[in-house]
Amino acid sequence: MIQVLRNAWKIPDLRKKMLYTLLLLVVFRFGSYIPVPWLDPTKLKELVESSNSIFGIMNTFSGGAFENATIFAMSITPYINASIIIQLLTVAIPALERLSKEGEEGRKKINNIIRYVTVVLGFIQAAGLYIGLRNAGSVVNPSLLTFITITASFTAGTAFLMWLGEQISEKGIGNGISMLIFAGIVARIPSMARQVWANYHSNWIAIALIIAFAIIMIGLIVIFNDAERRIPVQYAKRVVGRKMYGGQNTHIPLKVIMAGVIPIIFAMSIMAFPGTISALVNPDATKGFAAWMANFFRQSNPWYAVIYFFLIIAFTYFYTSITFNPIEVSNNLKKNGGFIPGIRPGKPTSDFIARILSKVTFIGAIFLALVAIIPIVATIFQPGLSGVALGGTSLLIVVGFALETVKQLESQMLMRHYKGFLE
């Protein structure tokens, strides 16, 4: 990986992109320290630490901007939610489905829709956040002016981060939104490390076990991230004029973790929702339904890990079924004269692909669920590890993004190599 970065740095065009990306990341981190007026950071930090809520996710993705009460407190979560919603609606709404199949122009129109939905969701989330923070006593001087200022600051911060992400995608290195999440998580690593050190600095065996576990987890994530099941495909030979086309052998790659971290984010948001509502509506509840809901959906409850585990598996199958359509793949193969050896074209081919996909997805779903719940289970037995409850998901995002970025750099260097060779 380091060698790839060194080689990329030697190419002027890629070096310019890397510097541009680094500059925008500096802007992102700088904005994470610009405070929003009339918010009490100490109360926000207590809110993050005291409840299992969406605040912990936002705080991790924003690199600690939420607990510091800054303009980037909501991070890029409204954009992620908007993207997921539009992707789901693409299957249900024919007009969006047609746009998704119109190539580059259709993709631009869908991106515009996502932008508008992001701003709307950002405003709704900011307004709800203000009401909840006011109830929790985090707003210093509640008034109409305070509401407008705080809501506008949060919404503008999310819109600016969306713009930053798009600029990185267009003129920098890697996917911009993923880069911002990556930077936020990496910025939180020293804080997590300090918390673990504060709790276990006198127990070197525990420290060694935590480091060993992290290394093993990273190794497994690297292996599973690149793992795929290849279905062999052959193309029939065709004679067009005096030339013969086709006849080559290729394959359909089915990635083990085709859905990425989206199922974990789905499940995490649903499991955090009851705790969020409880923390915002009645933060001081000690009895009644609000208190029961907050306690049941707390990460220290073993049932939390069980429900979370099965939710991730369910969402992995659900999201994979949306992003990969065996019938569409089968039809494309048939149109282009391709076939799977030993399998008849048409429905038998789509059934065969669906059967293989189901088995591969099951392995990926179990792995994702284990990565997500192992740190949570560890916190049940060792409460001192509560700061790394999101550690498995964070590692998955960081390692996955790093691998994808390295692959992108390698492909760009290869493309420039061939371009120079042809010229």
Short mmCIF file of C-alpha atoms in Angstrom, two decimals:
data_model
loop_
_atom_site.label_atom_id
_atom_site.label_comp_id
_atom_site.label_asym_id
_atom_site.label_seq_id
_atom_site.Cartn_x
_atom_site.Cartn_y
_atom_site.Cartn_z
CA MET A 1 0.00 0.00 0.00
CA ILE A 2 2.81 2.42 0.92
CA GLN A 3 4.59 1.52 -2.32
CA VAL A 4 1.44 2.28 -4.32
CA LEU A 5 1.18 5.71 -2.67
CA ARG A 6 4.85 6.40 -3.41
CA ASN A 7 4.45 5.46 -7.07
CA ALA A 8 1.28 7.55 -7.36
CA TRP A 9 3.07 10.54 -5.82
CA LYS A 10 5.64 10.43 -8.65
CA ILE A 11 2.92 11.05 -11.26
CA PRO A 12 2.17 14.84 -11.41
CA ASP A 13 -1.54 14.41 -12.17
CA LEU A 14 -2.12 11.96 -9.32
CA ARG A 15 0.04 14.02 -6.97
CA LYS A 16 -2.19 17.04 -7.68
CA LYS A 17 -5.29 14.95 -6.91
CA MET A 18 -3.78 13.66 -3.67
CA LEU A 19 -2.87 17.18 -2.52
CA TYR A 20 -6.35 18.45 -3.43
CA THR A 21 -7.95 15.64 -1.43
CA LEU A 22 -5.67 16.35 1.53
CA LEU A 23 -6.56 20.06 1.40
CA LEU A 24 -10.31 19.33 1.51
CA LEU A 25 -9.80 16.89 4.40
CA VAL A 26 -8.01 19.68 6.30
CA VAL A 27 -11.06 21.91 5.64
CA PHE A 28 -13.27 19.09 6.96
CA ARG A 29 -11.26 18.74 10.15
CA PHE A 30 -11.09 22.52 10.59
CA GLY A 31 -14.89 22.76 10.31
CA SER A 32 -15.19 20.07 12.98
CA TYR A 33 -13.98 22.66 15.51
CA ILE A 34 -16.27 25.58 14.53
CA PRO A 35 -18.88 25.69 17.32
CA VAL A 36 -22.60 26.24 16.90
CA PRO A 37 -23.82 29.05 19.21
CA TRP A 38 -26.13 28.37 22.18
CA LEU A 39 -25.17 24.70 22.53
CA ASP A 40 -23.49 23.25 25.62
CA PRO A 41 -20.74 20.77 24.54
CA THR A 42 -20.49 19.21 28.01
CA LYS A 43 -24.17 18.22 27.91
CA LEU A 44 -23.73 16.81 24.40
CA LYS A 45 -20.77 14.71 25.51
CA GLU A 46 -22.84 13.34 28.39
CA LEU A 47 -25.65 12.53 25.95
CA VAL A 48 -23.26 10.58 23.68
CA GLU A 49 -21.73 8.61 26.56
CA SER A 50 -24.90 7.94 28.57
CA SER A 51 -27.23 6.47 25.94
CA ASN A 52 -27.18 3.96 23.13
CA SER A 53 -28.46 6.28 20.43
CA ILE A 54 -27.84 7.54 16.93
CA PHE A 55 -25.62 10.19 18.53
CA GLY A 56 -22.78 7.69 18.95
CA ILE A 57 -22.90 6.87 15.23
CA MET A 58 -22.99 10.54 14.26
CA ASN A 59 -20.14 11.30 16.64
CA THR A 60 -18.00 8.52 15.17
CA PHE A 61 -18.67 9.42 11.53
CA SER A 62 -18.10 13.13 12.21
CA GLY A 63 -14.80 12.59 13.99
CA GLY A 64 -16.10 13.88 17.34
CA ALA A 65 -17.81 16.95 15.84
CA PHE A 66 -21.13 16.08 17.50
CA GLU A 67 -19.88 15.97 21.09
CA ASN A 68 -18.01 19.24 20.40
CA ALA A 69 -21.28 20.90 19.22
CA THR A 70 -19.84 22.06 15.88
CA ILE A 71 -21.39 22.83 12.47
CA PHE A 72 -20.50 19.34 11.18
CA ALA A 73 -22.27 17.62 14.10
CA MET A 74 -24.73 15.73 11.86
CA SER A 75 -21.84 14.61 9.64
CA ILE A 76 -22.89 13.16 6.29
CA THR A 77 -25.62 10.90 7.73
CA PRO A 78 -28.52 12.73 5.97
CA TYR A 79 -26.75 12.14 2.64
CA ILE A 80 -26.27 8.44 3.43
CA ASN A 81 -29.94 8.13 4.38
CA ALA A 82 -31.03 10.01 1.23
CA SER A 83 -28.87 7.76 -0.99
CA ILE A 84 -30.29 4.61 0.59
CA ILE A 85 -33.88 5.88 0.31
CA ILE A 86 -33.50 6.80 -3.38
CA GLN A 87 -31.79 3.47 -4.09
CA LEU A 88 -34.70 1.61 -2.51
CA LEU A 89 -37.26 3.76 -4.36
CA THR A 90 -35.48 3.02 -7.66
CA VAL A 91 -36.84 -0.52 -7.42
CA ALA A 92 -40.37 0.61 -6.51
CA ILE A 93 -40.84 3.69 -8.76
CA PRO A 94 -40.67 3.03 -12.56
CA ALA A 95 -39.58 6.61 -13.37
CA LEU A 96 -36.52 6.32 -11.11
CA GLU A 97 -35.78 2.86 -12.50
CA ARG A 98 -35.78 4.28 -16.04
CA LEU A 99 -33.44 7.08 -14.94
CA SER A 100 -31.03 4.56 -13.42
CA LYS A 101 -30.78 2.81 -16.81
CA GLU A 102 -30.12 5.98 -18.84
CA GLY A 103 -26.37 5.94 -18.27
CA GLU A 104 -24.42 9.06 -17.30
CA GLU A 105 -27.30 11.51 -17.82
CA GLY A 106 -29.66 9.42 -15.71
CA ARG A 107 -27.05 9.15 -12.96
CA LYS A 108 -26.67 12.95 -12.88
CA LYS A 109 -30.43 13.42 -12.51
CA ILE A 110 -30.59 10.87 -9.69
CA ASN A 111 -27.66 12.62 -7.96
CA ASN A 112 -29.57 15.92 -8.17
CA ILE A 113 -32.60 14.25 -6.55
CA ILE A 114 -30.34 12.88 -3.80
CA ARG A 115 -28.98 16.40 -3.16
CA TYR A 116 -32.45 17.87 -2.67
CA VAL A 117 -33.55 14.96 -0.47
CA THR A 118 -30.36 15.37 1.59
CA VAL A 119 -31.13 19.03 2.34
CA VAL A 120 -34.75 18.20 3.27
CA LEU A 121 -33.70 15.28 5.50
CA GLY A 122 -30.92 17.42 6.97
CA PHE A 123 -33.40 20.14 7.94
CA ILE A 124 -35.85 17.62 9.45
CA GLN A 125 -33.04 15.90 11.37
CA ALA A 126 -31.63 19.25 12.54
CA ALA A 127 -35.07 20.40 13.74
CA GLY A 128 -35.67 17.12 15.58
CA LEU A 129 -32.17 17.32 17.03
CA TYR A 130 -32.79 20.85 18.31
CA ILE A 131 -36.04 19.82 20.03
CA GLY A 132 -34.36 16.81 21.62
CA LEU A 133 -31.31 18.79 22.75
CA ARG A 134 -33.59 21.46 24.20
CA ASN A 135 -35.43 18.79 26.20
CA ALA A 136 -32.10 17.37 27.36
CA GLY A 137 -30.98 20.82 28.57
CA SER A 138 -28.18 21.19 26.00
CA VAL A 139 -29.57 24.44 24.49
CA VAL A 140 -28.39 27.45 26.49
CA ASN A 141 -31.06 29.99 25.50
CA PRO A 142 -34.11 28.37 23.82
CA SER A 143 -35.98 30.76 21.49
CA LEU A 144 -37.12 31.12 17.88
CA LEU A 145 -33.79 32.76 16.97
CA THR A 146 -31.91 29.92 18.64
CA PHE A 147 -33.99 27.35 16.75
CA ILE A 148 -33.33 29.04 13.38
CA THR A 149 -29.61 29.49 14.06
CA ILE A 150 -28.91 25.95 15.28
CA THR A 151 -31.10 24.26 12.65
CA ALA A 152 -29.61 26.35 9.82
CA SER A 153 -26.05 25.69 11.07
CA PHE A 154 -26.54 21.91 11.20
CA THR A 155 -28.27 21.82 7.79
CA ALA A 156 -25.66 24.06 6.16
CA GLY A 157 -22.88 21.94 7.65
CA THR A 158 -24.32 18.77 6.11
CA ALA A 159 -24.85 20.51 2.73
CA PHE A 160 -21.25 21.76 2.79
CA LEU A 161 -19.94 18.27 3.60
CA MET A 162 -21.99 16.89 0.70
CA TRP A 163 -20.34 19.46 -1.58
CA LEU A 164 -16.89 18.58 -0.19
CA GLY A 165 -17.53 14.90 -0.88
CA GLU A 166 -18.59 15.60 -4.46
CA GLN A 167 -15.49 17.73 -5.06
CA ILE A 168 -13.25 14.93 -3.78
CA SER A 169 -15.04 12.40 -6.03
CA GLU A 170 -14.66 14.63 -9.11
CA LYS A 171 -11.19 16.13 -8.62
CA GLY A 172 -9.55 14.05 -5.90
CA ILE A 173 -8.85 10.44 -4.98
CA GLY A 174 -11.52 7.88 -4.10
CA ASN A 175 -15.19 8.27 -3.27
CA GLY A 176 -15.65 11.62 -1.53
CA ILE A 177 -18.40 10.64 0.91
CA SER A 178 -16.52 7.50 1.93
CA MET A 179 -13.36 9.60 2.31
CA LEU A 180 -15.11 11.94 4.78
CA ILE A 181 -16.45 9.01 6.83
CA PHE A 182 -12.97 7.44 6.72
CA ALA A 183 -11.37 10.68 7.94
CA GLY A 184 -13.94 11.03 10.72
CA ILE A 185 -13.39 7.49 12.00
CA VAL A 186 -9.59 7.81 11.82
CA ALA A 187 -9.83 11.07 13.79
CA ARG A 188 -11.70 9.18 16.54
CA ILE A 189 -9.10 6.39 16.84
CA PRO A 190 -6.77 8.32 19.23
CA SER A 191 -9.74 9.08 21.52
CA MET A 192 -10.78 5.40 21.55
CA ALA A 193 -7.17 4.36 22.21
CA ARG A 194 -6.88 6.83 25.11
CA GLN A 195 -10.08 5.49 26.67
CA VAL A 196 -8.87 1.87 26.44
CA TRP A 197 -5.47 2.89 27.84
CA ALA A 198 -7.10 4.75 30.74
CA ASN A 199 -9.10 1.64 31.67
CA TYR A 200 -6.42 -1.03 31.10
CA HIS A 201 -3.00 0.69 31.30
CA SER A 202 -2.06 -1.45 34.30
CA ASN A 203 -3.15 -4.69 32.62
CA TRP A 204 -0.66 -5.42 29.84
CA ILE A 205 -2.25 -8.78 29.02
CA ALA A 206 -5.57 -7.07 28.25
CA ILE A 207 -3.80 -4.44 26.09
CA ALA A 208 -1.95 -7.19 24.18
CA LEU A 209 -5.18 -9.14 23.62
CA ILE A 210 -6.97 -6.03 22.31
CA ILE A 211 -4.13 -5.27 19.87
CA ALA A 212 -3.98 -8.92 18.73
CA PHE A 213 -7.74 -8.97 18.22
CA ALA A 214 -7.59 -5.76 16.14
CA ILE A 215 -4.82 -7.21 13.94
CA ILE A 216 -6.74 -10.48 13.41
CA MET A 217 -9.90 -8.52 12.62
CA ILE A 218 -8.07 -6.37 10.04
CA GLY A 219 -6.63 -9.50 8.40
CA LEU A 220 -10.06 -11.16 8.17
CA ILE A 221 -11.63 -7.98 6.77
CA VAL A 222 -8.94 -7.81 4.06
CA ILE A 223 -9.54 -11.47 3.14
CA PHE A 224 -13.34 -11.24 3.09
CA ASN A 225 -13.35 -7.86 1.32
CA ASP A 226 -11.54 -9.37 -1.69
CA ALA A 227 -13.23 -12.79 -1.51
CA GLU A 228 -15.53 -13.65 -4.40
CA ARG A 229 -17.19 -16.65 -6.04
CA ARG A 230 -16.51 -16.75 -9.77
CA ILE A 231 -19.14 -18.32 -11.99
CA PRO A 232 -17.53 -19.39 -15.32
CA VAL A 233 -19.07 -17.96 -18.50
CA GLN A 234 -18.40 -18.87 -22.13
CA TYR A 235 -19.38 -16.89 -25.22
CA ALA A 236 -20.39 -18.62 -28.44
CA LYS A 237 -18.39 -17.86 -31.58
CA ARG A 238 -20.09 -15.63 -34.13
CA VAL A 239 -19.07 -14.89 -37.71
CA VAL A 240 -19.74 -11.32 -38.84
CA GLY A 241 -18.58 -10.74 -42.42
CA ARG A 242 -15.11 -12.21 -42.64
CA LYS A 243 -14.36 -11.88 -38.93
CA MET A 244 -15.09 -14.25 -36.06
CA TYR A 245 -16.18 -12.80 -32.72
CA GLY A 246 -16.64 -14.34 -29.29
CA GLY A 247 -15.42 -17.69 -28.11
CA GLN A 248 -13.65 -16.30 -25.04
CA ASN A 249 -14.02 -17.56 -21.48
CA THR A 250 -14.76 -15.17 -18.62
CA HIS A 251 -16.59 -15.21 -15.29
CA ILE A 252 -19.25 -13.47 -13.18
CA PRO A 253 -17.67 -12.31 -9.88
CA LEU A 254 -19.99 -12.58 -6.87
CA LYS A 255 -18.37 -10.75 -3.95
CA VAL A 256 -18.84 -12.28 -0.52
CA ILE A 257 -19.49 -8.83 0.99
CA MET A 258 -21.47 -7.42 -1.92
CA ALA A 259 -23.59 -5.18 0.31
CA GLY A 260 -20.59 -3.57 2.04
CA VAL A 261 -21.32 -1.89 5.38
CA ILE A 262 -24.82 -0.70 4.39
CA PRO A 263 -26.60 -3.57 6.27
CA ILE A 264 -24.68 -2.69 9.44
CA ILE A 265 -25.61 0.99 9.12
CA PHE A 266 -29.26 -0.02 8.51
CA ALA A 267 -29.35 -2.30 11.56
CA MET A 268 -27.38 0.16 13.70
CA SER A 269 -29.82 2.99 12.92
CA ILE A 270 -32.87 0.84 13.75
CA MET A 271 -31.38 -0.43 17.01
CA ALA A 272 -30.34 3.10 18.00
CA PHE A 273 -33.73 4.63 17.16
CA PRO A 274 -35.57 3.65 20.43
CA GLY A 275 -32.64 4.86 22.54
CA THR A 276 -32.54 8.12 20.58
CA ILE A 277 -36.27 8.77 21.04
CA SER A 278 -36.02 7.95 24.75
CA ALA A 279 -32.98 10.22 25.22
CA LEU A 280 -34.61 13.13 23.39
CA VAL A 281 -38.19 12.90 24.70
CA ASN A 282 -37.53 11.94 28.32
CA PRO A 283 -33.79 11.90 29.09
CA ASP A 284 -34.26 11.58 32.88
CA ALA A 285 -36.79 8.72 32.83
CA THR A 286 -36.16 6.09 35.53
CA LYS A 287 -39.40 4.11 35.18
CA GLY A 288 -42.23 3.52 32.74
CA PHE A 289 -42.15 2.64 29.04
CA ALA A 290 -39.44 5.19 28.14
CA ALA A 291 -37.07 3.79 30.76
CA TRP A 292 -37.84 0.18 29.74
CA MET A 293 -37.21 0.99 26.06
CA ALA A 294 -33.93 2.75 26.83
CA ASN A 295 -32.71 -0.17 28.99
CA PHE A 296 -33.84 -2.93 26.59
CA PHE A 297 -32.05 -1.34 23.63
CA ARG A 298 -28.90 -0.61 25.59
CA GLN A 299 -25.77 -2.33 24.28
CA SER A 300 -25.13 -3.89 27.69
CA ASN A 301 -28.33 -5.96 27.28
CA PRO A 302 -27.52 -9.41 25.71
CA TRP A 303 -30.79 -9.29 23.74
CA TYR A 304 -29.46 -6.21 21.94
CA ALA A 305 -26.62 -8.28 20.41
CA VAL A 306 -29.01 -11.11 19.42
CA ILE A 307 -31.51 -8.82 17.66
CA TYR A 308 -28.67 -6.80 16.08
CA PHE A 309 -27.08 -10.02 14.74
CA PHE A 310 -30.23 -11.21 12.95
CA LEU A 311 -31.09 -7.72 11.68
CA ILE A 312 -27.71 -7.48 9.93
CA ILE A 313 -28.24 -10.88 8.27
CA ALA A 314 -31.74 -9.88 7.10
CA PHE A 315 -30.58 -6.51 5.75
CA THR A 316 -27.61 -8.12 3.96
CA TYR A 317 -29.97 -10.37 1.99
CA PHE A 318 -32.38 -7.48 1.41
CA TYR A 319 -29.75 -5.03 0.13
CA THR A 320 -27.99 -7.66 -2.00
CA SER A 321 -31.30 -8.53 -3.68
CA ILE A 322 -31.71 -4.85 -4.61
CA THR A 323 -28.19 -4.26 -5.93
CA PHE A 324 -27.77 -7.56 -7.83
CA ASN A 325 -30.53 -9.00 -10.04
CA PRO A 326 -29.85 -12.59 -11.28
CA ILE A 327 -32.66 -12.35 -13.88
CA GLU A 328 -31.11 -9.21 -15.39
CA VAL A 329 -27.66 -10.83 -15.47
CA SER A 330 -29.13 -13.94 -17.12
CA ASN A 331 -30.91 -11.86 -19.78
CA ASN A 332 -27.74 -9.88 -20.54
CA LEU A 333 -25.78 -13.12 -20.95
CA LYS A 334 -28.42 -14.48 -23.32
CA LYS A 335 -28.45 -11.30 -25.43
CA ASN A 336 -24.66 -11.33 -25.81
CA GLY A 337 -24.43 -15.04 -26.61
CA GLY A 338 -22.99 -16.02 -23.24
CA PHE A 339 -23.82 -19.08 -21.18
CA ILE A 340 -22.74 -20.92 -18.05
CA PRO A 341 -21.30 -24.36 -18.95
CA GLY A 342 -23.79 -27.11 -18.12
CA ILE A 343 -26.66 -24.67 -17.45
CA ARG A 344 -29.39 -23.86 -19.98
CA PRO A 345 -29.92 -20.16 -20.85
CA GLY A 346 -32.89 -18.26 -19.44
CA LYS A 347 -34.61 -19.21 -16.19
CA PRO A 348 -32.27 -22.14 -15.31
CA THR A 349 -29.33 -19.70 -15.53
CA SER A 350 -31.00 -17.07 -13.31
CA ASP A 351 -32.01 -19.78 -10.80
CA PHE A 352 -28.44 -21.11 -10.73
CA ILE A 353 -26.97 -17.63 -10.18
CA ALA A 354 -29.57 -16.90 -7.47
CA ARG A 355 -28.73 -20.17 -5.70
CA ILE A 356 -24.99 -19.44 -5.71
CA LEU A 357 -25.62 -15.83 -4.68
CA SER A 358 -27.72 -16.97 -1.70
CA LYS A 359 -24.90 -19.21 -0.42
CA VAL A 360 -22.25 -16.52 -0.90
CA THR A 361 -24.45 -13.87 0.73
CA PHE A 362 -25.01 -16.12 3.75
CA ILE A 363 -21.25 -16.32 4.38
CA GLY A 364 -20.88 -12.55 3.96
CA ALA A 365 -23.89 -11.86 6.20
CA ILE A 366 -22.55 -14.04 9.03
CA PHE A 367 -19.15 -12.35 8.77
CA LEU A 368 -20.65 -8.83 8.83
CA ALA A 369 -22.84 -9.74 11.81
CA LEU A 370 -19.88 -11.18 13.74
CA VAL A 371 -17.68 -8.16 12.98
CA ALA A 372 -20.42 -5.86 14.28
CA ILE A 373 -21.41 -7.74 17.45
CA ILE A 374 -18.08 -9.07 18.75
CA PRO A 375 -17.01 -5.63 20.13
CA ILE A 376 -20.52 -5.21 21.62
CA VAL A 377 -20.37 -8.65 23.28
CA ALA A 378 -16.92 -7.75 24.60
CA THR A 379 -18.34 -4.61 26.25
CA ILE A 380 -20.98 -6.73 28.04
CA PHE A 381 -18.21 -8.66 29.83
CA GLN A 382 -15.74 -5.76 29.96
CA PRO A 383 -17.56 -2.40 30.37
CA GLY A 384 -14.23 -0.60 30.09
CA LEU A 385 -14.30 -1.32 26.35
CA SER A 386 -17.50 0.70 25.82
CA GLY A 387 -15.59 3.29 23.77
CA VAL A 388 -14.89 0.71 21.04
CA ALA A 389 -18.44 -0.67 20.68
CA LEU A 390 -18.45 0.65 17.10
CA GLY A 391 -14.90 -0.62 16.57
CA GLY A 392 -15.79 -3.57 14.30
CA THR A 393 -17.91 -1.45 11.98
CA SER A 394 -15.31 1.31 11.99
CA LEU A 395 -12.55 -1.16 11.09
CA LEU A 396 -14.67 -2.57 8.27
CA ILE A 397 -15.25 0.91 6.82
CA VAL A 398 -11.63 2.04 7.21
CA VAL A 399 -10.01 -1.12 5.84
CA GLY A 400 -12.55 -1.50 3.02
CA PHE A 401 -12.12 2.11 1.93
CA ALA A 402 -8.31 1.89 2.10
CA LEU A 403 -8.32 -1.22 -0.12
CA GLU A 404 -10.70 0.36 -2.66
CA THR A 405 -8.60 3.56 -2.79
CA VAL A 406 -5.40 1.60 -3.38
CA LYS A 407 -7.12 -0.36 -6.19
CA GLN A 408 -8.29 2.90 -7.76
CA LEU A 409 -4.78 4.36 -7.61
CA GLU A 410 -3.34 1.19 -9.17
CA SER A 411 -5.89 1.27 -12.01
CA GLN A 412 -5.19 4.97 -12.68
CA MET A 413 -1.44 4.34 -12.75
CA LEU A 414 -1.96 1.38 -15.10
CA MET A 415 -4.17 3.50 -17.38
CA ARG A 416 -1.54 6.25 -17.54
CA HIS A 417 1.14 3.64 -18.22
CA TYR A 418 -0.77 2.29 -21.23
CA LYS A 419 -1.61 5.81 -22.39
CA GLY A 420 2.07 6.74 -22.37
CA PHE A 421 2.93 3.51 -24.16
CA LEU A 422 0.36 4.14 -26.93
CA GLU A 423 1.47 7.75 -27.38
#
